[in-house]
């Protein structure tokens, strides 16, 4: 565990505070920070070497002992974040929790109960984006091409870009994963095979199509493996890692008989069990990408998360940019998206006037994207649109957010498909009904006011009041509304249609 207490004091009043918690495959990291004159100030950091990836078996089940070790770390972190507004906290799960899928639901529910905040499972590409954002927050000097490398416990992220990322890659190799794969016996050289060399060659094989990533770029490394190697090579300092130095260190580590026998200056004892595996990956990256020098960033994913949170608070939500890009690339009818969103939000305001902002945003985005599949197929546009949303690399979104969006788009009309709920994915009937009603009102792509229509809860079901003269004016819509009543009835949910 490491802790960095508050050292700076404010002289101009209170500042908005943000917390980022990274549930990594090797270690959990917490950062509490605030912004002063647009500069991020780290107030508190904490780390726990949980090695979550060690607890994931071949069937993607999480070992109870490892899960409890992780929850114990979260109990220590919880007091730091529990007094913050929920919108100022983001907890993300990376490679191991991605791999665990729904098998980790019990762990995630326990973790949320401890922290008082939901856990977002993010894609490898979103992880890479956040890492790059964090590294760039500490980058100095003129704008130039950069290649960022981050070796985690379960995956390695590489990003090439300038002020913004241009290419993002997430590769399924990390220090904990490679430790289990190549050093599970604890031996480095067993006389027949040198496991360090095998691990380094495996890393190079994973990178064969990415050899260009570092071309003409300033290479920067982030996170635990890179920092631990830099400290070993530079007398405890986070100075650049040179090619000749890492070559020599790799040769030295490869000659140790066992992982436990590794003795190196400035090597954290907690890092020793996975040091050989992490070094093998890093050495493979140096060799395959022909890197001669790697600078070390003090920032990584946690700082990227904090900058993202601050951006959301100031109106710069990356998710909104992603939606705008999808609208552009998907050739979506902007006017239809606008009218459906406006009406859906009107219905939702009637039904739930005190709804969370996150729910209103989800409904807005679903309406924005409800016709995204039309560019591919008219008959199957809902299914294709949902597939695109669920499987796209949507910057700023968690996997659960994408799944909830995809569900709404898939079920905007027709039969409502039954789905299996799991942690982070609990379909919201209120949102779905409002979207479906808005799609009915504007099925002909025409602006139409819903003055006089009112949607309300009616026990466990719903009631839609529509003036008889309004229904008489639009008979096709009246027919569709009665079909909607039957559709919800088939789900054992009552939707009553009446005239005031």
Tab-separated table of C-alpha atoms in Angstrom:
chain	number	residue	atom	x	y	z
A	1	UNK	CA	0.000	0.000	0.000
A	2	UNK	CA	1.154	3.530	-0.753
A	3	UNK	CA	-0.518	6.688	0.409
A	4	UNK	CA	0.096	10.258	-0.654
A	5	UNK	CA	-1.489	12.654	1.850
A	6	UNK	CA	-2.766	16.090	1.044
A	7	UNK	CA	0.144	18.517	0.921
A	8	UNK	CA	-1.373	21.551	-0.771
A	9	UNK	CA	-3.908	23.948	0.675
A	10	UNK	CA	-6.370	26.142	-1.141
A	11	UNK	CA	-6.158	29.928	-0.899
A	12	UNK	CA	-9.182	30.787	-3.025
A	13	UNK	CA	-12.058	28.769	-1.611
A	14	UNK	CA	-13.211	25.201	-2.059
A	15	UNK	CA	-12.504	23.265	-5.240
A	16	UNK	CA	-14.494	20.485	-6.839
A	17	UNK	CA	-12.983	17.128	-5.937
A	18	UNK	CA	-12.951	13.993	-8.076
A	19	UNK	CA	-12.071	10.385	-7.322
A	20	UNK	CA	-10.907	7.685	-9.729
A	21	UNK	CA	-10.608	4.041	-8.728
A	22	UNK	CA	-8.968	1.617	-11.147
A	23	UNK	CA	-9.753	-2.039	-10.421
A	24	UNK	CA	-6.836	-3.460	-12.360
A	25	UNK	CA	-5.820	-7.056	-12.914
A	26	UNK	CA	-2.689	-6.675	-10.780
A	27	UNK	CA	-3.432	-3.819	-8.402
A	28	UNK	CA	-6.208	-1.454	-7.396
A	29	UNK	CA	-5.367	2.252	-7.504
A	30	UNK	CA	-7.260	5.169	-5.970
A	31	UNK	CA	-6.758	8.834	-6.781
A	32	UNK	CA	-8.462	11.822	-5.139
A	33	UNK	CA	-7.769	15.097	-6.920
A	34	UNK	CA	-9.042	18.590	-7.565
A	35	UNK	CA	-8.382	21.297	-10.135
A	36	UNK	CA	-6.829	24.658	-9.328
A	37	UNK	CA	-6.424	27.151	-12.153
A	38	UNK	CA	-7.106	24.276	-14.588
A	39	UNK	CA	-4.245	22.296	-13.046
A	40	UNK	CA	-4.916	18.929	-11.458
A	41	UNK	CA	-3.668	18.601	-7.883
A	42	UNK	CA	-3.332	15.085	-6.475
A	43	UNK	CA	-4.667	15.126	-2.930
A	44	UNK	CA	-4.516	11.446	-2.027
A	45	UNK	CA	-3.415	8.197	-3.646
A	46	UNK	CA	-3.664	4.631	-2.424
A	47	UNK	CA	-2.746	1.253	-3.874
A	48	UNK	CA	-3.404	-2.353	-3.048
A	49	UNK	CA	-1.629	-5.209	-4.833
A	50	UNK	CA	-4.681	-7.451	-5.181
A	51	UNK	CA	-3.593	-9.550	-8.219
A	52	UNK	CA	-7.176	-10.103	-9.245
A	53	UNK	CA	-6.135	-11.983	-12.385
A	54	UNK	CA	-4.665	-14.761	-10.238
A	55	UNK	CA	-8.161	-15.563	-9.041
A	56	UNK	CA	-9.736	-16.122	-12.465
A	57	UNK	CA	-9.943	-19.788	-13.460
A	58	UNK	CA	-10.418	-21.368	-16.894
A	59	UNK	CA	-14.214	-21.107	-16.562
A	60	UNK	CA	-13.887	-17.371	-15.757
A	61	UNK	CA	-14.928	-17.844	-12.136
A	62	UNK	CA	-13.376	-15.577	-9.510
A	63	UNK	CA	-11.759	-17.368	-6.600
A	64	UNK	CA	-13.548	-16.452	-3.325
A	65	UNK	CA	-10.271	-15.855	-1.464
A	66	UNK	CA	-9.026	-13.432	-4.136
A	67	UNK	CA	-12.428	-11.756	-4.247
A	68	UNK	CA	-12.348	-11.220	-0.480
A	69	UNK	CA	-8.810	-9.826	-0.752
A	70	UNK	CA	-10.128	-7.341	-3.303
A	71	UNK	CA	-13.142	-6.382	-1.208
A	72	UNK	CA	-10.913	-5.785	1.799
A	73	UNK	CA	-8.917	-3.282	-0.253
A	74	UNK	CA	-12.135	-1.525	-1.248
A	75	UNK	CA	-13.187	-1.250	2.395
A	76	UNK	CA	-10.013	0.745	2.983
A	77	UNK	CA	-10.635	2.980	-0.050
A	78	UNK	CA	-14.335	3.596	0.611
A	79	UNK	CA	-14.097	6.415	3.212
A	80	UNK	CA	-12.166	8.569	0.738
A	81	UNK	CA	-14.921	8.600	-1.871
A	82	UNK	CA	-18.181	8.152	0.012
A	83	UNK	CA	-18.729	11.830	0.775
A	84	UNK	CA	-18.237	12.915	-2.841
A	85	UNK	CA	-21.142	13.499	-5.248
A	86	UNK	CA	-21.734	10.357	-7.299
A	87	UNK	CA	-21.084	12.263	-10.541
A	88	UNK	CA	-17.568	13.046	-9.255
A	89	UNK	CA	-16.615	9.400	-8.771
A	90	UNK	CA	-15.773	6.814	-11.403
A	91	UNK	CA	-14.818	3.235	-10.627
A	92	UNK	CA	-13.607	1.206	-13.616
A	93	UNK	CA	-12.865	-2.479	-14.055
A	94	UNK	CA	-10.389	-3.531	-16.728
A	95	UNK	CA	-9.094	-6.775	-18.236
A	96	UNK	CA	-9.867	-9.350	-15.534
A	97	UNK	CA	-13.358	-8.029	-14.883
A	98	UNK	CA	-13.925	-7.858	-18.649
A	99	UNK	CA	-12.946	-11.522	-18.885
A	100	UNK	CA	-14.996	-12.528	-15.851
A	101	UNK	CA	-18.152	-11.194	-17.523
A	102	UNK	CA	-21.351	-12.099	-15.647
A	103	UNK	CA	-19.443	-14.616	-13.514
A	104	UNK	CA	-18.307	-11.714	-11.335
A	105	UNK	CA	-21.777	-10.313	-10.656
A	106	UNK	CA	-21.690	-11.239	-6.970
A	107	UNK	CA	-18.296	-9.607	-6.505
A	108	UNK	CA	-19.378	-6.455	-8.356
A	109	UNK	CA	-22.551	-6.145	-6.287
A	110	UNK	CA	-20.531	-6.475	-3.069
A	111	UNK	CA	-18.005	-3.942	-4.324
A	112	UNK	CA	-20.725	-1.417	-5.165
A	113	UNK	CA	-22.295	-1.891	-1.734
A	114	UNK	CA	-18.944	-1.108	-0.089
A	115	UNK	CA	-18.076	1.889	-2.260
A	116	UNK	CA	-21.523	3.365	-2.758
A	117	UNK	CA	-20.703	3.794	-6.453
A	118	UNK	CA	-21.282	1.561	-9.481
A	119	UNK	CA	-18.433	-0.285	-11.168
A	120	UNK	CA	-18.060	0.355	-14.897
A	121	UNK	CA	-16.467	-2.406	-16.941
A	122	UNK	CA	-14.660	-0.662	-19.786
A	123	UNK	CA	-13.333	-2.019	-23.056
A	124	UNK	CA	-9.636	-2.295	-23.765
A	125	UNK	CA	-9.918	0.562	-26.261
A	126	UNK	CA	-11.618	2.802	-23.695
A	127	UNK	CA	-8.890	1.853	-21.225
A	128	UNK	CA	-6.278	2.873	-23.796
A	129	UNK	CA	-8.037	6.199	-24.382
A	130	UNK	CA	-8.126	7.006	-20.673
A	131	UNK	CA	-4.462	6.053	-20.273
A	132	UNK	CA	-3.501	8.360	-23.126
A	133	UNK	CA	-5.578	11.178	-21.621
A	134	UNK	CA	-3.781	10.734	-18.308
A	135	UNK	CA	-0.318	10.626	-19.835
A	136	UNK	CA	-1.013	13.691	-21.975
A	137	UNK	CA	-2.126	15.612	-18.878
A	138	UNK	CA	1.462	15.455	-17.632
A	139	UNK	CA	3.166	15.758	-21.029
A	140	UNK	CA	5.525	18.682	-21.412
A	141	UNK	CA	7.056	20.415	-24.382
A	142	UNK	CA	5.665	21.156	-27.840
A	143	UNK	CA	2.952	19.078	-29.460
A	144	UNK	CA	4.467	16.058	-31.166
A	145	UNK	CA	3.744	12.484	-32.135
A	146	UNK	CA	3.753	10.157	-29.131
A	147	UNK	CA	3.494	6.431	-28.532
A	148	UNK	CA	2.217	5.494	-25.074
A	149	UNK	CA	2.769	2.023	-23.594
A	150	UNK	CA	1.003	0.737	-20.484
A	151	UNK	CA	1.539	-2.834	-19.257
A	152	UNK	CA	-1.157	-3.894	-16.825
A	153	UNK	CA	-1.867	-7.140	-15.044
A	154	UNK	CA	-4.063	-8.613	-17.760
A	155	UNK	CA	-3.571	-6.467	-20.848
A	156	UNK	CA	-1.159	-4.088	-22.516
A	157	UNK	CA	-2.349	-0.871	-24.125
A	158	UNK	CA	-0.511	0.972	-26.880
A	159	UNK	CA	-1.653	4.345	-28.200
A	160	UNK	CA	-0.234	6.474	-30.989
A	161	UNK	CA	-1.312	10.086	-31.317
A	162	UNK	CA	-0.618	13.753	-30.809
A	163	UNK	CA	-2.987	15.925	-28.797
A	164	UNK	CA	-5.630	13.243	-29.358
A	165	UNK	CA	-5.130	9.516	-29.938
A	166	UNK	CA	-4.983	8.364	-33.544
A	167	UNK	CA	-4.578	4.631	-33.027
A	168	UNK	CA	-5.526	2.644	-29.922
A	169	UNK	CA	-4.652	-0.993	-29.267
A	170	UNK	CA	-5.358	-3.322	-26.362
A	171	UNK	CA	-3.500	-6.644	-26.346
A	172	UNK	CA	-4.304	-9.557	-24.082
A	173	UNK	CA	-0.950	-9.822	-22.353
A	174	UNK	CA	-0.132	-8.532	-18.884
A	175	UNK	CA	2.293	-9.213	-16.075
A	176	UNK	CA	-0.112	-11.366	-14.018
A	177	UNK	CA	-1.425	-13.233	-17.061
A	178	UNK	CA	2.097	-13.924	-18.358
A	179	UNK	CA	3.246	-14.902	-14.871
A	180	UNK	CA	0.574	-17.615	-14.766
A	181	UNK	CA	1.343	-18.682	-18.329
A	182	UNK	CA	5.128	-18.837	-18.194
A	183	UNK	CA	6.230	-18.722	-14.545
A	184	UNK	CA	3.503	-20.676	-12.773
A	185	UNK	CA	6.105	-23.147	-11.467
A	186	UNK	CA	8.159	-20.267	-10.072
A	187	UNK	CA	11.090	-21.245	-12.322
A	188	UNK	CA	12.749	-18.942	-14.791
A	189	UNK	CA	15.295	-21.409	-16.169
A	190	UNK	CA	14.477	-25.080	-15.685
A	191	UNK	CA	17.495	-26.326	-17.620
A	192	UNK	CA	15.400	-27.348	-20.612
A	193	UNK	CA	13.613	-24.084	-21.346
A	194	UNK	CA	14.214	-20.496	-20.355
A	195	UNK	CA	10.747	-19.245	-19.474
A	196	UNK	CA	11.810	-15.612	-19.609
A	197	UNK	CA	12.904	-15.978	-23.245
A	198	UNK	CA	9.669	-17.822	-24.055
A	199	UNK	CA	7.617	-15.024	-22.497
A	200	UNK	CA	9.545	-12.316	-24.358
A	201	UNK	CA	9.095	-14.141	-27.685
A	202	UNK	CA	5.373	-14.545	-27.017
A	203	UNK	CA	5.102	-10.800	-26.405
A	204	UNK	CA	6.900	-10.076	-29.659
A	205	UNK	CA	4.553	-12.414	-31.530
A	206	UNK	CA	1.576	-10.421	-30.239
A	207	UNK	CA	3.105	-7.223	-31.620
A	208	UNK	CA	4.071	-8.317	-35.129
A	209	UNK	CA	1.397	-6.214	-36.820
A	210	UNK	CA	2.050	-3.171	-34.616
A	211	UNK	CA	5.709	-2.567	-35.401
A	212	UNK	CA	4.906	0.907	-36.747
A	213	UNK	CA	3.395	2.194	-33.487
A	214	UNK	CA	6.612	3.828	-32.276
A	215	UNK	CA	7.865	5.091	-35.648
A	216	UNK	CA	9.017	8.738	-35.418
A	217	UNK	CA	7.298	9.052	-32.034
A	218	UNK	CA	8.369	10.030	-28.539
A	219	UNK	CA	7.780	6.809	-26.611
A	220	UNK	CA	6.297	7.110	-23.141
A	221	UNK	CA	5.594	4.329	-20.657
A	222	UNK	CA	3.103	4.378	-17.789
A	223	UNK	CA	2.010	2.327	-14.764
A	224	UNK	CA	3.607	-0.315	-12.559
A	225	UNK	CA	5.786	-2.483	-14.798
A	226	UNK	CA	7.341	0.469	-16.600
A	227	UNK	CA	7.929	2.358	-13.356
A	228	UNK	CA	9.434	-0.635	-11.577
A	229	UNK	CA	11.855	-1.297	-14.455
A	230	UNK	CA	12.800	2.398	-14.585
A	231	UNK	CA	13.554	2.439	-10.849
A	232	UNK	CA	15.687	-0.687	-11.042
A	233	UNK	CA	17.701	0.774	-13.911
A	234	UNK	CA	17.981	4.352	-12.639
A	235	UNK	CA	18.832	4.108	-8.958
A	236	UNK	CA	15.231	4.484	-7.851
A	237	UNK	CA	14.416	7.409	-10.146
A	238	UNK	CA	11.767	7.523	-12.882
A	239	UNK	CA	14.258	8.428	-15.585
A	240	UNK	CA	14.062	7.208	-19.190
A	241	UNK	CA	14.641	3.509	-19.939
A	242	UNK	CA	17.401	3.038	-22.510
A	243	UNK	CA	17.558	0.109	-24.917
A	244	UNK	CA	21.021	-1.041	-23.915
A	245	UNK	CA	20.046	-0.934	-20.235
A	246	UNK	CA	16.890	-3.005	-20.609
A	247	UNK	CA	18.771	-5.479	-22.823
A	248	UNK	CA	21.298	-5.983	-20.039
A	249	UNK	CA	18.590	-6.248	-17.365
A	250	UNK	CA	16.687	-8.818	-19.414
A	251	UNK	CA	19.822	-10.944	-19.775
A	252	UNK	CA	20.422	-10.705	-16.043
A	253	UNK	CA	16.862	-11.694	-15.046
A	254	UNK	CA	16.867	-14.569	-17.560
A	255	UNK	CA	19.848	-16.087	-15.692
A	256	UNK	CA	18.017	-16.327	-12.364
A	257	UNK	CA	16.809	-19.837	-11.633
A	258	UNK	CA	13.537	-18.833	-9.936
A	259	UNK	CA	11.296	-15.822	-9.573
A	260	UNK	CA	11.862	-15.793	-5.808
A	261	UNK	CA	15.621	-15.571	-6.378
A	262	UNK	CA	15.385	-12.230	-8.194
A	263	UNK	CA	17.341	-9.629	-6.232
A	264	UNK	CA	17.611	-6.218	-7.830
A	265	UNK	CA	18.180	-2.715	-6.436
A	266	UNK	CA	15.035	-0.641	-5.827
A	267	UNK	CA	12.693	-3.513	-6.699
A	268	UNK	CA	9.539	-3.327	-4.583
A	269	UNK	CA	9.063	-6.725	-2.857
A	270	UNK	CA	5.369	-6.616	-3.799
A	271	UNK	CA	6.377	-6.338	-7.452
A	272	UNK	CA	8.880	-9.233	-7.391
A	273	UNK	CA	6.360	-12.057	-8.109
A	274	UNK	CA	5.374	-10.535	-11.472
A	275	UNK	CA	8.534	-8.595	-12.304
A	276	UNK	CA	10.018	-11.181	-14.669
A	277	UNK	CA	6.755	-11.465	-16.594
A	278	UNK	CA	6.337	-7.697	-16.862
A	279	UNK	CA	9.965	-7.193	-17.890
A	280	UNK	CA	9.640	-9.886	-20.573
A	281	UNK	CA	6.655	-8.035	-22.074
A	282	UNK	CA	8.403	-4.668	-21.907
A	283	UNK	CA	11.586	-6.084	-23.426
A	284	UNK	CA	9.527	-7.667	-26.193
A	285	UNK	CA	7.941	-4.276	-26.900
A	286	UNK	CA	11.367	-2.600	-27.067
A	287	UNK	CA	12.642	-5.222	-29.490
A	288	UNK	CA	9.610	-5.589	-31.736
A	289	UNK	CA	8.888	-1.851	-32.004
A	290	UNK	CA	12.607	-1.029	-32.222
A	291	UNK	CA	12.459	1.414	-29.315
A	292	UNK	CA	15.728	3.002	-28.214
A	293	UNK	CA	14.433	5.141	-25.364
A	294	UNK	CA	11.218	5.214	-23.326
A	295	UNK	CA	10.302	8.151	-21.121
A	296	UNK	CA	8.288	7.437	-17.983
A	297	UNK	CA	5.026	9.234	-17.271
A	298	UNK	CA	3.982	9.887	-13.671
A	299	UNK	CA	0.333	9.725	-14.805
A	300	UNK	CA	-1.777	6.892	-16.184
A	301	UNK	CA	-5.404	5.767	-16.314
A	302	UNK	CA	-6.445	7.250	-12.961
A	303	UNK	CA	-5.450	10.749	-13.993
A	304	UNK	CA	-7.207	10.195	-17.320
A	305	UNK	CA	-10.408	9.261	-15.482
A	306	UNK	CA	-10.229	12.394	-13.319
A	307	UNK	CA	-9.769	14.611	-16.379
A	308	UNK	CA	-12.712	12.868	-18.017
A	309	UNK	CA	-14.891	13.485	-14.950
A	310	UNK	CA	-13.908	17.139	-14.830
A	311	UNK	CA	-14.711	17.422	-18.533
A	312	UNK	CA	-18.187	15.982	-17.984
A	313	UNK	CA	-18.813	18.466	-15.175
A	314	UNK	CA	-17.860	21.402	-17.410
A	315	UNK	CA	-19.965	20.286	-20.366
A	316	UNK	CA	-17.204	18.505	-22.257
A	317	UNK	CA	-18.595	14.976	-21.982
A	318	UNK	CA	-16.620	12.721	-24.329
A	319	UNK	CA	-19.685	10.520	-24.716
A	320	UNK	CA	-21.624	13.349	-26.360
A	321	UNK	CA	-18.807	13.726	-28.896
A	322	UNK	CA	-18.974	9.996	-29.597
A	323	UNK	CA	-22.722	10.169	-30.223
A	324	UNK	CA	-22.225	13.123	-32.573
A	325	UNK	CA	-19.582	11.185	-34.514
A	326	UNK	CA	-21.853	8.150	-34.802
A	327	UNK	CA	-24.701	10.333	-36.076
A	328	UNK	CA	-22.371	11.722	-38.732
A	329	UNK	CA	-20.852	8.392	-39.778
A	330	UNK	CA	-24.196	6.550	-39.622
A	331	UNK	CA	-25.882	9.061	-41.947
A	332	UNK	CA	-28.685	9.439	-39.413
A	333	UNK	CA	-31.615	11.749	-40.133
A	334	UNK	CA	-30.792	14.453	-37.602
A	335	UNK	CA	-34.261	16.003	-37.679
A	336	UNK	CA	-35.943	12.671	-36.940
A	337	UNK	CA	-33.498	11.996	-34.123
A	338	UNK	CA	-34.251	15.454	-32.721
A	339	UNK	CA	-38.028	15.091	-32.812
A	340	UNK	CA	-38.004	11.562	-31.335
A	341	UNK	CA	-35.625	12.642	-28.559
A	342	UNK	CA	-37.717	15.713	-27.720
A	343	UNK	CA	-40.950	13.755	-27.493
A	344	UNK	CA	-39.399	10.818	-25.614
A	345	UNK	CA	-38.003	13.213	-23.016
A	346	UNK	CA	-41.391	14.942	-22.743
A	347	UNK	CA	-43.075	11.621	-21.971
A	348	UNK	CA	-40.302	10.722	-19.533
A	349	UNK	CA	-40.640	14.059	-17.755
A	350	UNK	CA	-44.349	13.355	-17.253
A	351	UNK	CA	-43.698	9.855	-16.006
A	352	UNK	CA	-40.707	10.588	-13.798
A	353	UNK	CA	-40.126	14.322	-13.251
A	354	UNK	CA	-37.325	13.678	-10.752
A	355	UNK	CA	-35.386	11.194	-12.867
A	356	UNK	CA	-31.613	11.005	-12.683
A	357	UNK	CA	-29.630	12.945	-15.268
A	358	UNK	CA	-27.969	9.665	-16.302
A	359	UNK	CA	-31.380	8.228	-17.245
A	360	UNK	CA	-32.320	11.274	-19.309
A	361	UNK	CA	-28.980	11.120	-21.079
A	362	UNK	CA	-29.450	7.453	-21.892
A	363	UNK	CA	-32.879	8.144	-23.384
A	364	UNK	CA	-31.536	11.109	-25.357
A	365	UNK	CA	-28.673	9.049	-26.795
A	366	UNK	CA	-30.940	6.110	-27.632
A	367	UNK	CA	-33.226	8.472	-29.548
A	368	UNK	CA	-30.225	10.043	-31.289
A	369	UNK	CA	-29.081	6.611	-32.497
A	370	UNK	CA	-32.399	4.803	-32.933
A	371	UNK	CA	-32.093	4.790	-36.749
A	372	UNK	CA	-28.366	4.098	-36.986
A	373	UNK	CA	-28.944	0.697	-38.592
A	374	UNK	CA	-30.922	2.188	-41.507
A	375	UNK	CA	-27.715	2.885	-43.402
A	376	UNK	CA	-27.233	-0.885	-43.654
A	377	UNK	CA	-30.714	-2.373	-43.845
A	378	UNK	CA	-34.320	-1.209	-43.799
A	379	UNK	CA	-35.840	-4.503	-42.696
A	380	UNK	CA	-33.292	-5.345	-39.983
A	381	UNK	CA	-32.185	-1.868	-38.948
A	382	UNK	CA	-33.088	-2.307	-35.258
A	383	UNK	CA	-31.104	-5.516	-34.876
A	384	UNK	CA	-28.132	-4.176	-36.828
A	385	UNK	CA	-28.213	-0.843	-35.014
A	386	UNK	CA	-28.208	-2.574	-31.630
A	387	UNK	CA	-25.302	-4.788	-32.704
A	388	UNK	CA	-23.314	-1.780	-33.896
A	389	UNK	CA	-23.861	0.066	-30.624
A	390	UNK	CA	-23.053	-2.898	-28.403
A	391	UNK	CA	-19.851	-3.850	-30.230
A	392	UNK	CA	-18.506	-0.464	-31.334
A	393	UNK	CA	-15.532	1.213	-29.655
A	394	UNK	CA	-17.512	4.090	-28.158
A	395	UNK	CA	-15.129	6.492	-26.456
A	396	UNK	CA	-16.265	7.502	-22.980
A	397	UNK	CA	-18.822	4.705	-22.609
A	398	UNK	CA	-18.673	1.663	-20.358
A	399	UNK	CA	-19.728	-1.716	-21.688
A	400	UNK	CA	-22.908	-1.626	-19.595
A	401	UNK	CA	-23.873	1.797	-20.945
A	402	UNK	CA	-23.495	0.457	-24.469
A	403	UNK	CA	-25.517	-2.625	-23.630
A	404	UNK	CA	-28.347	-0.535	-22.202
A	405	UNK	CA	-28.295	1.739	-25.253
A	406	UNK	CA	-28.336	-1.263	-27.583
A	407	UNK	CA	-31.322	-2.741	-25.737
A	408	UNK	CA	-33.356	0.434	-26.240
A	409	UNK	CA	-32.465	0.672	-29.923
A	410	UNK	CA	-33.225	-3.016	-30.495
A	411	UNK	CA	-36.666	-2.746	-28.882
A	412	UNK	CA	-37.822	0.648	-30.163
A	413	UNK	CA	-40.726	-1.076	-31.936
A	414	UNK	CA	-42.228	-4.535	-32.388
A	415	UNK	CA	-42.019	-7.338	-29.867
A	416	UNK	CA	-39.988	-6.582	-26.747
A	417	UNK	CA	-37.213	-9.150	-26.567
A	418	UNK	CA	-36.568	-10.934	-23.283
A	419	UNK	CA	-33.006	-10.536	-22.049
A	420	UNK	CA	-30.881	-11.868	-19.240
A	421	UNK	CA	-30.160	-9.176	-16.708
A	422	UNK	CA	-26.785	-8.930	-15.002
A	423	UNK	CA	-24.688	-6.452	-13.068
A	424	UNK	CA	-24.934	-3.046	-14.727
A	425	UNK	CA	-27.599	-4.156	-17.193
A	426	UNK	CA	-31.146	-3.859	-15.912
A	427	UNK	CA	-33.492	-2.774	-18.728
A	428	UNK	CA	-35.593	0.210	-17.739
A	429	UNK	CA	-39.219	-0.135	-18.865
A	430	UNK	CA	-39.881	3.569	-18.289
A	431	UNK	CA	-37.192	4.560	-20.780
A	432	UNK	CA	-38.225	1.922	-23.280
A	433	UNK	CA	-41.898	2.892	-23.231
A	434	UNK	CA	-41.098	6.582	-23.698
A	435	UNK	CA	-38.833	5.827	-26.663
A	436	UNK	CA	-41.402	3.508	-28.243
A	437	UNK	CA	-44.212	6.049	-27.849
A	438	UNK	CA	-42.042	8.789	-29.379
A	439	UNK	CA	-41.239	6.524	-32.334
A	440	UNK	CA	-44.984	5.915	-32.827
A	441	UNK	CA	-45.815	9.628	-32.684
A	442	UNK	CA	-43.162	10.405	-35.295
A	443	UNK	CA	-43.306	7.203	-37.357
A	444	UNK	CA	-43.922	9.285	-40.503
A	445	UNK	CA	-40.940	11.598	-39.781
A	446	UNK	CA	-43.209	14.583	-39.167
A	447	UNK	CA	-43.082	17.150	-36.363
A	448	UNK	CA	-46.125	16.600	-34.178
A	449	UNK	CA	-46.991	18.128	-30.812
A	450	UNK	CA	-48.229	15.867	-28.019
A	451	UNK	CA	-50.205	18.588	-26.262
A	452	UNK	CA	-52.920	16.916	-24.238
A	453	UNK	CA	-51.172	13.535	-24.097
A	454	UNK	CA	-50.069	12.487	-20.637
A	455	UNK	CA	-48.156	9.405	-19.497
A	456	UNK	CA	-48.270	8.319	-15.871
A	457	UNK	CA	-47.643	5.319	-13.671
A	458	UNK	CA	-50.721	3.248	-12.954
A	459	UNK	CA	-49.862	0.811	-10.171
A	460	UNK	CA	-47.270	-1.579	-11.585
A	461	UNK	CA	-48.224	-0.507	-15.114
A	462	UNK	CA	-48.814	2.694	-17.082
A	463	UNK	CA	-51.646	4.929	-18.284
A	464	UNK	CA	-51.516	7.056	-21.418
A	465	UNK	CA	-54.240	9.675	-21.675
A	466	UNK	CA	-54.856	10.950	-25.198
A	467	UNK	CA	-57.675	13.316	-26.176
A	468	UNK	CA	-60.266	11.677	-28.434
A	469	UNK	CA	-59.960	14.523	-30.954
A	470	UNK	CA	-56.185	14.036	-31.125
A	471	UNK	CA	-56.606	10.307	-31.803
A	472	UNK	CA	-59.332	11.050	-34.354
A	473	UNK	CA	-56.951	13.413	-36.138
A	474	UNK	CA	-54.261	10.716	-36.393
A	475	UNK	CA	-56.027	7.357	-36.848
A	476	UNK	CA	-52.861	5.492	-37.892
A	477	UNK	CA	-51.202	6.522	-34.638
A	478	UNK	CA	-54.289	5.419	-32.706
A	479	UNK	CA	-54.015	1.954	-34.267
A	480	UNK	CA	-50.324	1.769	-33.366
A	481	UNK	CA	-51.040	2.816	-29.784
A	482	UNK	CA	-53.565	0.014	-29.351
A	483	UNK	CA	-50.995	-2.391	-30.792
A	484	UNK	CA	-48.584	-1.033	-28.190
A	485	UNK	CA	-51.096	-1.857	-25.454
A	486	UNK	CA	-51.167	-5.470	-26.698
A	487	UNK	CA	-47.379	-5.603	-26.899
A	488	UNK	CA	-46.927	-4.631	-23.244
A	489	UNK	CA	-49.754	-6.938	-22.246
A	490	UNK	CA	-47.766	-9.842	-23.698
A	491	UNK	CA	-45.025	-8.874	-21.182
A	492	UNK	CA	-47.608	-8.940	-18.357
A	493	UNK	CA	-47.339	-5.165	-18.020
A	494	UNK	CA	-50.541	-3.159	-18.313
A	495	UNK	CA	-50.607	-0.074	-20.507
A	496	UNK	CA	-54.033	1.599	-20.314
A	497	UNK	CA	-55.018	3.937	-23.133
A	498	UNK	CA	-57.804	6.363	-22.247
A	499	UNK	CA	-59.216	9.765	-23.094
A	500	UNK	CA	-59.603	12.421	-20.375
